Coordinates of C-alpha atoms (C1' of nucleotides) in Angstrom, one line a residue:
Chain A
M160 CA 0.3 0.0 0.2
I161 CA 1.5 3.2 -0.8
G162 CA 1.0 6.3 1.4
C163 CA 2.8 9.4 2.1
D164 CA 6.2 10.0 3.3
D165 CA 5.2 13.6 4.5
P166 CA 1.6 13.8 5.7
A167 CA 0.6 17.5 6.5
E168 CA 2.8 19.9 8.7
P169 CA 0.2 22.3 9.8
G170 CA 1.5 25.8 11.1
K171 CA 5.1 25.4 9.1
V172 CA 5.3 28.1 6.8
G173 CA 6.8 27.6 3.4
L174 CA 8.8 31.1 3.2
T175 CA 12.1 29.7 1.9
T176 CA 14.3 32.8 1.6
A177 CA 13.7 36.0 3.8
A178 CA 16.1 39.3 4.0
S179 CA 15.5 39.2 7.6
D180 CA 17.0 42.3 8.3
E181 CA 14.4 45.1 7.8
A182 CA 10.9 44.1 9.8
E183 CA 9.2 46.6 8.2
F184 CA 9.8 44.9 4.6
L185 CA 8.9 41.7 6.0
R186 CA 5.6 43.1 7.4
R187 CA 4.7 44.7 4.0
Y188 CA 5.8 41.6 1.9
D189 CA 4.0 39.4 4.2
A190 CA 1.0 41.5 4.0
A191 CA 1.6 41.4 -0.1
R192 CA 1.8 37.3 0.2
Y193 CA -1.1 37.1 2.3
E194 CA -3.5 39.3 1.0
K195 CA -4.2 37.1 -1.5
P196 CA -4.7 33.3 -1.2
S197 CA -2.2 31.4 -3.2
F198 CA -3.7 30.0 -6.6
T199 CA -3.2 26.8 -8.5
V200 CA -4.9 24.8 -11.2
D201 CA -5.1 21.2 -10.6
L202 CA -6.3 18.3 -13.5
V203 CA -8.3 15.2 -12.9
I204 CA -7.2 13.5 -15.8
F205 CA -9.3 10.1 -16.6
T206 CA -9.0 7.2 -19.1
V207 CA -10.1 3.8 -19.4
R208 CA -7.6 1.2 -19.9
D209 CA -7.8 -3.0 -18.9
E210 CA -11.6 -2.3 -18.7
H211 CA -11.3 0.2 -15.7
L212 CA -11.5 3.6 -15.1
H213 CA -8.1 5.4 -14.4
V214 CA -6.8 8.7 -13.4
L215 CA -3.4 10.2 -13.8
L216 CA -1.4 10.9 -10.7
V217 CA 1.9 12.1 -9.9
K218 CA 4.1 11.8 -7.0
R219 CA 5.1 15.0 -5.3
A220 CA 9.0 15.7 -5.1
E221 CA 8.5 18.5 -2.7
H222 CA 7.0 19.3 0.8
P223 CA 4.1 19.1 1.6
F224 CA 2.9 15.6 1.1
K225 CA 6.5 14.8 -0.4
G226 CA 6.5 11.6 -1.7
C227 CA 2.6 11.4 -1.6
W228 CA 0.5 10.8 -5.1
A229 CA -1.4 13.8 -6.0
L230 CA -3.4 15.1 -8.8
P231 CA -1.2 16.7 -11.4
G232 CA -1.0 20.8 -11.3
G233 CA 0.7 23.8 -9.8
F234 CA 0.9 27.5 -9.5
L235 CA -0.7 29.4 -12.1
D236 CA 1.7 31.8 -13.8
P237 CA 0.2 35.1 -14.2
R238 CA 3.0 35.9 -16.8
R239 CA 2.7 32.9 -19.1
D240 CA -1.1 32.2 -18.4
A241 CA -3.7 34.4 -20.1
S242 CA -6.7 32.6 -18.5
V243 CA -7.2 29.7 -16.1
D244 CA -8.4 27.9 -18.8
A245 CA -5.0 28.3 -20.8
C246 CA -3.3 27.3 -17.8
A247 CA -5.2 24.1 -17.2
A248 CA -4.5 23.6 -21.3
R249 CA -1.0 24.2 -20.5
K250 CA -0.5 22.0 -17.3
L251 CA -2.4 19.2 -19.3
I252 CA -0.2 19.1 -22.4
Q253 CA 2.8 19.3 -20.0
E254 CA 1.6 16.1 -18.5
T255 CA 0.4 14.2 -21.4
G256 CA 1.5 15.8 -24.6
V257 CA -2.2 15.9 -25.3
R258 CA -3.4 19.0 -27.4
T259 CA -7.3 19.0 -27.7
P260 CA -8.9 16.2 -25.3
Y261 CA -11.9 16.9 -23.6
L262 CA -11.1 19.9 -20.7
E263 CA -13.6 21.1 -18.6
Q264 CA -14.0 23.2 -15.7
L265 CA -14.9 21.2 -12.1
K266 CA -15.1 23.2 -9.3
T267 CA -12.6 25.4 -7.3
Y268 CA -11.7 24.4 -3.9
G269 CA -10.2 27.1 -1.6
S270 CA -9.7 27.3 2.1
R271 CA -7.5 28.2 4.9
D272 CA -6.5 24.8 5.6
R273 CA -6.5 22.8 2.7
D274 CA -2.8 23.2 2.6
P275 CA -0.6 23.3 5.7
R276 CA 1.2 26.3 4.2
G277 CA -1.7 28.4 4.6
W278 CA -4.7 29.7 2.7
T279 CA -5.1 28.2 -0.9
A280 CA -7.6 28.0 -3.6
T281 CA -7.1 25.3 -6.7
T282 CA -9.1 25.5 -9.5
V283 CA -9.8 22.2 -10.7
Y284 CA -10.4 21.0 -14.5
F285 CA -11.3 17.7 -15.7
A286 CA -10.3 15.9 -18.7
L287 CA -11.1 12.6 -20.7
M288 CA -8.8 11.1 -23.1
A289 CA -8.3 7.6 -25.2
S290 CA -5.6 5.9 -23.5
E291 CA -4.1 5.3 -26.7
S292 CA -3.4 9.1 -27.3
V293 CA -1.3 9.4 -24.7
R294 CA 2.6 9.3 -23.9
L295 CA 3.0 10.2 -20.4
L296 CA 5.8 12.8 -20.2
G297 CA 6.6 12.9 -16.5
N298 CA 8.6 16.1 -16.9
Q299 CA 9.2 16.9 -13.7
A300 CA 7.9 14.2 -11.4
E301 CA 6.9 10.6 -11.5
A302 CA 3.3 10.2 -13.1
S303 CA 1.5 7.2 -13.3
W304 CA -2.1 5.9 -14.4
V305 CA -4.0 4.4 -11.4
G306 CA -7.1 2.6 -11.3
V307 CA -10.3 4.1 -9.7
R308 CA -12.2 1.8 -7.4
G309 CA -15.7 3.1 -7.0
D310 CA -14.9 6.8 -6.4
Q311 CA -11.3 6.5 -5.0
V312 CA -8.0 5.1 -5.4
D313 CA -6.4 2.3 -3.3
F314 CA -3.8 4.7 -1.5
E315 CA -4.1 8.2 0.6
L316 CA -3.8 11.1 -1.7
A317 CA -2.1 14.8 -0.6
F318 CA -4.5 17.7 0.3
D319 CA -7.8 17.2 -0.1
H320 CA -7.5 15.3 -3.8
A321 CA -9.4 12.6 -2.9
Q322 CA -12.1 14.7 -2.5
I323 CA -11.7 16.2 -5.5
L324 CA -11.3 13.0 -7.2
A325 CA -14.7 11.9 -5.6
D326 CA -16.6 14.8 -7.2
A327 CA -15.0 14.4 -10.3
V328 CA -16.2 10.9 -10.5
D329 CA -19.3 11.8 -9.5
R330 CA -19.5 14.7 -12.3
L331 CA -18.3 12.1 -15.0
R332 CA -20.9 9.7 -14.1
S333 CA -23.8 12.0 -14.3
K334 CA -22.8 13.8 -17.2
L335 CA -22.7 10.3 -18.9
E336 CA -26.0 10.2 -18.5
Y337 CA -27.0 13.4 -20.2
T338 CA -24.4 14.1 -22.7
H339 CA -22.2 12.5 -25.0
I340 CA -18.5 13.1 -23.2
A341 CA -17.8 9.5 -23.3
V342 CA -16.6 9.8 -26.7
H343 CA -13.5 11.7 -25.7
L344 CA -12.3 8.5 -23.6
L345 CA -12.2 6.6 -27.3
P346 CA -10.0 7.3 -30.3
E347 CA -11.7 9.3 -33.0
E348 CA -12.9 6.3 -34.6
F349 CA -14.9 3.9 -32.5
T350 CA -17.9 1.2 -32.7
L351 CA -21.0 1.2 -30.6
P352 CA -19.9 -1.7 -28.6
E353 CA -16.8 0.0 -27.6
L354 CA -18.8 3.0 -26.4
Q355 CA -21.6 1.1 -24.7
R356 CA -18.2 -0.7 -22.8
I357 CA -17.0 2.7 -21.6
Y358 CA -20.6 3.7 -20.2
E359 CA -20.7 0.0 -18.5
I360 CA -17.0 0.6 -17.0
I361 CA -17.9 3.9 -15.6
L362 CA -21.4 3.2 -14.3
Q363 CA -20.4 0.1 -13.0
Q364 CA -23.6 -2.0 -14.4
P365 CA -24.6 -3.8 -17.7
L366 CA -26.8 -1.8 -20.0
D367 CA -29.1 -3.3 -22.6
K368 CA -27.6 -3.5 -26.3
S369 CA -30.7 -2.5 -28.1
S370 CA -31.7 0.2 -25.8
F371 CA -28.2 1.7 -26.0
R372 CA -28.2 1.5 -29.8
R373 CA -31.4 3.3 -30.1
R374 CA -30.7 6.1 -27.8
V375 CA -27.3 7.0 -29.3
I376 CA -28.4 6.7 -32.8
Q377 CA -31.4 8.9 -32.3
A378 CA -29.5 11.5 -30.6
D379 CA -27.9 11.8 -34.1
M380 CA -24.6 12.8 -32.8
L381 CA -22.5 9.8 -34.5
E382 CA -21.5 10.0 -38.2
E383 CA -21.4 6.3 -39.7
L384 CA -18.1 5.7 -41.2
T385 CA -19.2 3.9 -44.4
G386 CA -17.1 1.2 -45.6
K387 CA -15.0 0.8 -42.4
Q388 CA -15.4 -1.4 -39.8
R389 CA -13.2 -2.8 -37.1
D390 CA -12.0 -6.4 -36.9
G391 CA -12.0 -8.8 -34.2
F392 CA -13.4 -11.8 -32.9
G393 CA -17.0 -12.4 -34.5
R394 CA -18.8 -10.1 -36.9
P395 CA -16.7 -6.9 -37.5
A396 CA -18.3 -3.6 -35.9
Q397 CA -19.3 -0.6 -37.8
L398 CA -17.1 2.5 -37.0
Y399 CA -18.4 5.7 -36.3
R400 CA -16.9 9.2 -35.6
F401 CA -18.6 11.9 -33.2
R402 CA -19.8 15.2 -34.5
D403 CA -20.4 17.8 -32.3
Y404 CA -23.5 20.1 -32.8
G405 CA -23.5 21.8 -29.5
R406 CA -24.8 19.8 -26.7
R407 CA -27.6 17.5 -27.4
T408 CA -29.0 15.0 -25.1
F409 CA -29.3 11.4 -25.7
F410 CA -32.3 11.4 -23.8
P411 CA -35.7 12.8 -25.2
R412 CA -37.2 13.2 -21.7
S413 CA -36.8 16.3 -20.0
I414 CA -39.5 18.7 -18.4
S415 CA -39.5 21.0 -21.0
R416 CA -41.2 18.0 -22.8
H417 CA -44.1 19.0 -20.9
A418 CA -45.2 21.9 -22.8
R419 CA -48.4 22.0 -24.6
Chain B
M119 CA -30.9 52.9 -20.9
I120 CA -28.1 52.9 -18.4
G121 CA -24.6 52.7 -19.3
C122 CA -21.2 52.8 -17.4
D123 CA -19.7 56.2 -16.6
D124 CA -16.2 54.6 -16.7
P125 CA -15.5 51.9 -19.4
A126 CA -12.4 50.0 -19.1
E127 CA -9.0 51.9 -18.4
P128 CA -6.4 49.8 -19.7
G129 CA -2.8 49.9 -18.7
K130 CA -3.7 51.9 -15.5
V131 CA -2.6 49.8 -12.4
G132 CA -4.2 50.5 -9.0
L133 CA -1.1 50.8 -6.9
T134 CA -2.5 53.6 -4.9
T135 CA 0.4 54.0 -2.1
A136 CA 4.1 53.2 -2.4
A137 CA 6.9 53.7 -0.6
S138 CA 9.4 55.3 -3.4
D139 CA 12.6 55.3 -2.0
E140 CA 14.0 51.6 -2.3
A141 CA 14.1 50.4 -5.6
E142 CA 14.5 46.7 -4.3
F143 CA 11.5 46.9 -2.0
L144 CA 9.2 47.8 -4.8
R145 CA 10.8 45.2 -7.0
R146 CA 9.9 42.4 -4.4
Y147 CA 6.6 43.9 -3.2
D148 CA 5.5 44.0 -6.7
A149 CA 6.8 40.1 -7.2
A150 CA 4.7 39.3 -4.1
R151 CA 1.7 41.3 -5.4
Y152 CA 2.0 39.8 -9.1
E153 CA 2.9 36.0 -8.5
K154 CA -0.5 35.3 -7.5
P155 CA -3.8 37.0 -9.3
S156 CA -6.1 39.0 -7.3
F157 CA -9.1 36.8 -5.9
T158 CA -12.7 37.8 -5.5
V159 CA -16.0 36.1 -5.2
D160 CA -19.4 37.5 -7.0
L161 CA -22.8 36.4 -6.7
V162 CA -25.4 35.8 -8.8
I163 CA -28.5 36.0 -6.6
F164 CA -32.1 35.3 -8.2
T165 CA -35.5 35.7 -7.5
V166 CA -38.8 35.6 -9.1
R167 CA -40.9 38.7 -8.6
D168 CA -43.7 40.1 -11.0
E169 CA -44.0 37.1 -13.1
H170 CA -40.4 37.8 -14.1
L171 CA -36.5 36.5 -13.4
H172 CA -34.7 39.0 -11.4
V173 CA -31.2 39.4 -10.7
L174 CA -29.5 41.6 -7.6
L175 CA -27.1 43.8 -9.1
V176 CA -24.9 46.6 -7.3
K177 CA -23.8 49.9 -8.9
R178 CA -20.2 50.0 -8.6
A179 CA -19.2 53.2 -6.4
E180 CA -15.3 52.9 -7.6
H181 CA -13.2 52.9 -10.6
P182 CA -12.9 50.6 -12.8
F183 CA -16.8 50.9 -14.2
K184 CA -17.3 53.4 -11.7
G185 CA -21.2 53.8 -11.9
C186 CA -21.9 50.8 -13.8
W187 CA -24.0 47.7 -12.7
A188 CA -22.2 44.6 -11.9
L189 CA -22.9 41.5 -9.7
P190 CA -22.2 41.9 -5.9
G191 CA -19.2 40.6 -4.6
G192 CA -15.7 41.2 -3.6
F193 CA -12.3 40.4 -2.6
L194 CA -11.9 37.3 -0.3
D195 CA -10.3 38.2 3.3
P196 CA -8.0 35.2 4.0
R197 CA -8.3 36.4 7.7
R198 CA -11.7 36.6 7.7
D199 CA -12.7 33.8 5.5
A200 CA -12.2 30.3 6.4
S201 CA -13.1 28.9 2.5
V202 CA -14.6 30.0 -0.3
D203 CA -17.8 28.8 0.6
A204 CA -17.9 30.9 3.4
C205 CA -16.8 34.2 2.0
A206 CA -19.7 33.5 -0.9
A207 CA -22.1 32.8 2.3
R208 CA -20.7 35.9 4.1
K209 CA -21.0 38.5 1.0
L210 CA -24.8 36.9 0.7
I211 CA -25.5 37.8 4.0
Q212 CA -24.1 41.1 3.7
E213 CA -26.2 42.0 0.3
T214 CA -29.7 40.4 1.8
G215 CA -29.6 39.5 5.1
V216 CA -30.5 35.7 3.9
R217 CA -28.7 33.3 6.1
T218 CA -29.9 30.1 4.6
P219 CA -30.9 30.2 0.7
Y220 CA -29.8 28.0 -1.9
L221 CA -26.0 28.8 -2.7
E222 CA -24.0 27.0 -5.1
Q223 CA -20.7 27.4 -6.8
L224 CA -21.1 28.4 -10.6
K225 CA -17.5 28.6 -11.9
T226 CA -14.2 30.6 -11.8
Y227 CA -13.4 33.1 -14.1
G228 CA -9.7 34.3 -14.2
S229 CA -8.1 36.0 -17.0
R230 CA -5.2 38.6 -17.7
D231 CA -7.8 41.0 -19.4
R232 CA -11.4 40.8 -17.6
D233 CA -10.1 43.6 -15.4
P234 CA -8.2 46.7 -16.6
R235 CA -5.9 46.6 -13.5
G236 CA -4.5 43.3 -14.4
W237 CA -4.7 39.6 -13.7
T238 CA -7.9 38.6 -11.5
A239 CA -9.8 35.2 -11.0
T240 CA -13.5 35.7 -9.5
T241 CA -15.4 32.6 -8.1
V242 CA -18.8 33.0 -9.1
Y243 CA -21.7 31.6 -6.8
F244 CA -25.4 31.4 -7.9
A245 CA -28.0 31.8 -5.1
L246 CA -31.8 31.3 -5.1
M247 CA -34.4 32.9 -2.7
A248 CA -37.9 33.8 -2.5
S249 CA -38.5 37.5 -3.0
E250 CA -40.5 37.9 0.1
S251 CA -37.5 36.8 2.2
V252 CA -35.2 39.7 1.2
R253 CA -34.6 43.0 2.5
L254 CA -32.2 44.7 0.4
L255 CA -29.1 46.0 2.7
G256 CA -27.1 47.9 0.2
N257 CA -24.5 48.3 3.0
Q258 CA -22.0 49.9 0.9
A259 CA -23.6 50.1 -2.6
E260 CA -26.5 51.2 -4.3
A261 CA -28.2 47.6 -4.7
S262 CA -31.2 46.6 -7.0
W263 CA -33.6 43.7 -8.4
V264 CA -33.3 43.8 -12.2
G265 CA -35.4 42.0 -14.7
V266 CA -33.7 39.4 -16.6
R267 CA -34.5 39.1 -20.2
G268 CA -33.8 35.9 -22.1
D269 CA -30.1 35.7 -20.5
Q270 CA -29.2 39.2 -19.9
V271 CA -30.4 42.5 -18.6
D272 CA -31.2 45.5 -20.8
F273 CA -28.1 47.3 -20.2
E274 CA -24.3 46.9 -20.2
L275 CA -22.6 45.2 -16.8
A276 CA -19.0 45.8 -15.6
F277 CA -16.2 43.5 -16.4
D278 CA -17.3 40.1 -18.0
H279 CA -20.4 40.2 -15.4
A280 CA -22.8 39.8 -18.7
Q281 CA -21.2 36.6 -19.5
I282 CA -21.0 35.3 -16.3
L283 CA -25.3 36.2 -15.9
A284 CA -25.6 34.2 -19.2
D285 CA -24.0 31.2 -17.8
A286 CA -25.7 31.2 -14.7
V287 CA -28.9 31.6 -16.7
D288 CA -27.9 29.1 -18.5
R289 CA -26.9 26.5 -15.5
L290 CA -30.4 27.4 -13.6
R291 CA -32.4 26.5 -16.5
S292 CA -30.6 23.2 -17.1
K293 CA -30.9 22.6 -13.4
L294 CA -34.6 22.8 -13.5
E295 CA -34.5 20.0 -15.7
Y296 CA -33.2 17.6 -13.2
T297 CA -33.6 18.7 -10.0
H298 CA -35.9 20.4 -7.5
I299 CA -34.0 24.0 -7.0
A300 CA -36.9 25.8 -8.1
V301 CA -38.3 25.3 -4.7
H302 CA -36.0 27.7 -3.4
L303 CA -37.2 30.7 -5.1
L304 CA -40.5 30.2 -3.2
P305 CA -41.3 30.7 0.4
E306 CA -41.0 27.8 2.7
E307 CA -44.5 26.8 2.1
F308 CA -46.1 26.7 -1.6
T309 CA -48.7 25.1 -3.7
L310 CA -48.1 23.1 -6.9
P311 CA -49.4 25.8 -9.2
E312 CA -47.4 28.1 -7.8
L313 CA -44.2 26.1 -8.3
Q314 CA -45.2 25.4 -11.7
R315 CA -45.4 29.1 -12.7
I316 CA -41.9 29.2 -11.3
Y317 CA -40.8 26.5 -13.8
E318 CA -43.0 28.6 -16.9
I319 CA -41.5 31.7 -15.5
I320 CA -37.7 30.6 -16.1
L321 CA -38.0 27.8 -19.0
Q322 CA -40.5 30.7 -20.8
Q323 CA -42.7 28.0 -21.7
P324 CA -46.1 26.6 -20.7
L325 CA -46.0 23.3 -19.0
D326 CA -48.6 20.6 -18.9
K327 CA -50.3 20.6 -15.4
S328 CA -51.3 17.1 -14.9
S329 CA -47.8 16.1 -16.1
F330 CA -45.9 18.6 -14.3
R331 CA -47.9 17.5 -10.7
R332 CA -47.5 13.5 -11.9
R333 CA -43.7 13.9 -11.9
V334 CA -43.6 16.1 -8.9
I335 CA -45.5 14.3 -6.8
Q336 CA -43.7 10.7 -8.0
A337 CA -40.3 12.4 -7.1
D338 CA -41.8 12.3 -3.3
M339 CA -39.5 15.5 -2.3
L340 CA -42.6 17.4 -1.3
E341 CA -44.5 17.2 1.9
E342 CA -48.1 17.9 2.0
L343 CA -49.0 20.1 4.7
T344 CA -52.4 18.4 5.4
G345 CA -54.8 20.7 6.8
K346 CA -53.2 24.0 5.3
Q347 CA -54.3 25.5 2.0
R348 CA -53.5 28.7 0.1
D349 CA -56.9 30.7 -0.7
G350 CA -57.2 33.0 -3.4
F351 CA -59.7 33.3 -6.4
G352 CA -61.2 29.8 -7.4
R353 CA -60.6 26.6 -5.3
P354 CA -57.9 26.8 -2.7
A355 CA -54.5 24.9 -3.5
Q356 CA -53.2 22.6 -1.3
L357 CA -50.1 23.7 0.6
Y358 CA -46.7 21.7 0.3
R359 CA -43.1 21.9 2.2
F360 CA -40.0 20.8 0.2
R361 CA -37.9 18.1 2.1
D362 CA -34.6 17.3 1.0
Y363 CA -33.4 13.6 0.6
G364 CA -29.8 14.5 -0.9
R365 CA -30.4 14.9 -4.6
R366 CA -33.1 12.9 -6.3
T367 CA -34.8 13.3 -9.8
F368 CA -38.1 14.4 -10.9
F369 CA -37.2 12.4 -14.0
P370 CA -37.1 8.4 -14.3
R371 CA -35.4 8.5 -17.4
S372 CA -31.5 7.9 -17.6
I373 CA -29.2 5.9 -19.2
S374 CA -28.7 3.9 -16.4
R375 CA -32.4 2.5 -16.6
H376 CA -31.0 0.5 -19.4
A377 CA -29.7 -2.1 -17.3
R378 CA -30.4 -5.6 -17.2
Chain C
dA183 C1' -18.1 -27.5 -47.1
dG184 C1' -20.2 -27.6 -42.8
dC185 C1' -20.4 -26.6 -38.1
dG186 C1' -19.6 -24.5 -33.7
dT187 C1' -18.7 -20.1 -31.6
dA188 C1' -18.1 -15.1 -31.0
dT189 C1' -19.5 -10.9 -31.8
dA190 C1' -22.4 -7.3 -34.1
dG191 C1' -26.7 -5.8 -35.3
dT192 C1' -32.0 -6.2 -36.0
dT193 C1' -36.8 -7.1 -34.8
dG194 C1' -41.2 -7.7 -32.3
dC195 C1' -43.7 -7.7 -28.4
dT196 C1' -44.7 -5.9 -23.2
dT197 C1' -44.5 -2.7 -19.9
dT198 C1' -43.7 1.9 -18.4
dT199 C1' -44.2 6.8 -18.9
dT200 C1' -45.5 10.8 -21.1
dA201 C1' -48.9 14.1 -23.5
dC202 C1' -53.3 15.7 -24.1
dA203 C1' -57.8 16.6 -23.4
dA204 C1' -62.1 16.0 -20.8
dC205 C1' -63.7 16.0 -16.6
dT206 C1' -64.7 17.0 -11.5
dA207 C1' -63.8 20.1 -7.6
dT208 C1' -64.3 24.0 -4.4
dA209 C1' -64.3 28.7 -3.8
dA210 C1' -66.2 33.7 -4.2
dG211 C1' -69.8 37.3 -6.0
dG212 C1' -73.9 38.5 -7.8
Chain D
dC105 C1' -78.1 28.9 -8.0
dC106 C1' -76.0 30.4 -11.7
dT107 C1' -71.2 32.5 -13.8
dT108 C1' -66.4 32.6 -13.1
dA109 C1' -62.0 31.1 -11.8
dT110 C1' -58.6 28.1 -9.9
dA111 C1' -57.2 23.5 -8.1
dG112 C1' -56.9 19.0 -8.9
dT113 C1' -58.1 13.6 -11.2
dT114 C1' -59.2 10.6 -14.7
dG115 C1' -58.9 8.1 -19.1
dT116 C1' -56.8 7.4 -23.2
dA117 C1' -53.5 7.8 -27.1
dA118 C1' -48.8 8.0 -28.2
dA119 C1' -43.8 7.6 -27.2
dA120 C1' -40.3 5.5 -25.4
dA121 C1' -38.0 1.8 -22.9
dG122 C1' -37.1 -3.1 -21.4
dC123 C1' -36.4 -7.5 -23.1
dA124 C1' -35.7 -11.4 -25.5
dA125 C1' -35.2 -14.0 -29.1
dC126 C1' -33.8 -13.5 -33.8
dT127 C1' -30.7 -12.8 -38.3
dA128 C1' -25.9 -11.5 -39.8
dT129 C1' -21.0 -12.3 -40.4
dA130 C1' -16.6 -13.1 -39.3
dC131 C1' -13.2 -17.2 -37.5
dG132 C1' -11.2 -21.3 -37.0
dC133 C1' -11.8 -26.5 -36.9
dT134 C1' -12.6 -31.3 -38.9

DNA sequence: AGCGTATAGTTGCTTTTTACAACTATAAGG
DNA sequence: CCTTATAGTTGTAAAAAGCAACTATACGCT
C-alpha cells in the first residue's frame, strides 16, 4: 500500500528565503503575500484502460506531502497564462502531450486549511482522453495511471485530492447520463460496442444493447463511417465518429417536454 | 438606457500608495503582488418577482467601471474567510440578510484582461431565494433587483459580468430539468400551481398541469401540509413543503435505466 | 463444405412513462 | 343557483424503454 512519506505539517510556513534585516520589509512583504490566497490549477485526467477507469497521478517531489501521490497541477503563472483555462490546457500538454482532449472546469476548492502552508485556492479541471493517445511525459515528477475503484484510489492522496477525485468521478458519471462526453475516452473512430463498454465500466453496471443503440443513434451525434469496420472476434463492428453539434442529449425526456 | 460612466481603463494599475525610496523593496513587493492573481468572489442572486426572473445588481462606487451595474461581490479576505464557500455565504448575508438560501458554486472566471487593473480570478456562486425573504441591505452600494430578459439584462454590465450572468441563467435552466432547486425561489410553504409558474417563468414556456404534478409528486420530494391551504380566486390550493433527501430527480429516465 | 462459436446488429412484443384533453371539485360573487 | 375562476383528477393515445429472441458476419476447426 502506497502512502505519504510526509503527511501534513500544520503551522509550518513555506517561506524559504527571507531578507531578515528589515522588519518593515517583511511586514509589508507578508502583507502582500497574504492579502491574496495562493492560486493553483489541478487536473483530474481520466482514461479507460484494461476495462477500468484510471486517473493520472504524480508523486510529489516537494513538501508538503512529499512522496505522496497527488493530482497533477501547480501554480498559475500570471505572466505565461492568459487565463485559467489556458493554464489548465498548458498543464495538460505538459503532463500528457495531448492538445485537444475534452477539458472542462470542475470546481474551485479554496480554504485556510487545505494546505498546511496556509490559505490556498485551486481551480480543478477534468479531462478525458483515449488511453492510446497519451504518452506520459512526466517532465518534472513520476507520473502514473492509477485505477479508480468506486470513486477513489487504493491509497491516500495529498491535500484534499481524494475529495476532489470523488467529485470528479461523480461529475463524470452524471454527465454520462445526459451528454456524449464518453466519446472522448475513445479514439476518434470507434464502434458502438466499444462506446457501450465505456458506459458500463464507468457506471459499473451492464446496459441493454438494443436500448443503448437506439438512444445513441437517435441522438444523431454519431457519423457512420461507411465502408470502415473494426475487426476482431466475431462479426466486424461498424465504425463511427463523433460530430459535435453543440450540446444535445441522448435522452428525449426532460421537463420541457411537458409543454403544450 | 443605463450605461457605464467609466468603461475600462487598460494599462492603469491600481497601486495607490508606494514607498518609493527603495527600488529593491518595490521590486519584491511587486513580485509578491503579481505572483498571484487577485482573487474575488461574486454572486448571481436570483429571485422571481412580478412574473419575471430577477437578478440582484449593485452600482459600482469605485473605478474601474464606476457607476456601472455589476454583480455583487468583492475580494476574498483570507483573515476572515475560512473558505471560498464561507466567503460567498458572508457576502450573501451582507447583501440580502438571508442566511439559508440555496447557494451553489457556478464557475471560476480568471484571465489577464477581464479587469483593466490586471490579472484577476473570480469564483462565482449562484443563489436562489424567495423575493419575500429579502430585505436589501445595500450596505456599501446602491443595490437593486433587475429583470432578466432571455439570459441578459437591458443594459451593460461591468467586467465580464454579462457573460457570467448568461452562464448562470443557463445553469439555472438546465438544473430545473433534473433537480428541485426551483423550490428555493418560493417561500417555505407553497402550492403546486405556484411551483409550476416558477418553472414556466424561467423556462419561458407553458407546461402541462397533469404531467407536471405527476412528476413532482412521484419524485416524493414534497411533503403535503395536511389541512393547510392557500386561498385566492377559485378553489384553494394545497400547501406543500420541500423535504430534501439528498439529490433526487423528478425524471425517471436516465441511461442507467438500460441496465438488465 | 459445414459446423461451432463469438460478436454485431435487428426485430417484435410488453411494459412503463408521458402527452393531451376532458372531466370533477371548491371557492367567490352576484 | 348561476357564472367565473382556479385546483386537481382521470382516461386514453402516443412515445419510449425493457426484454428476449432473432438474424448477420466473421473465424477456426474438422
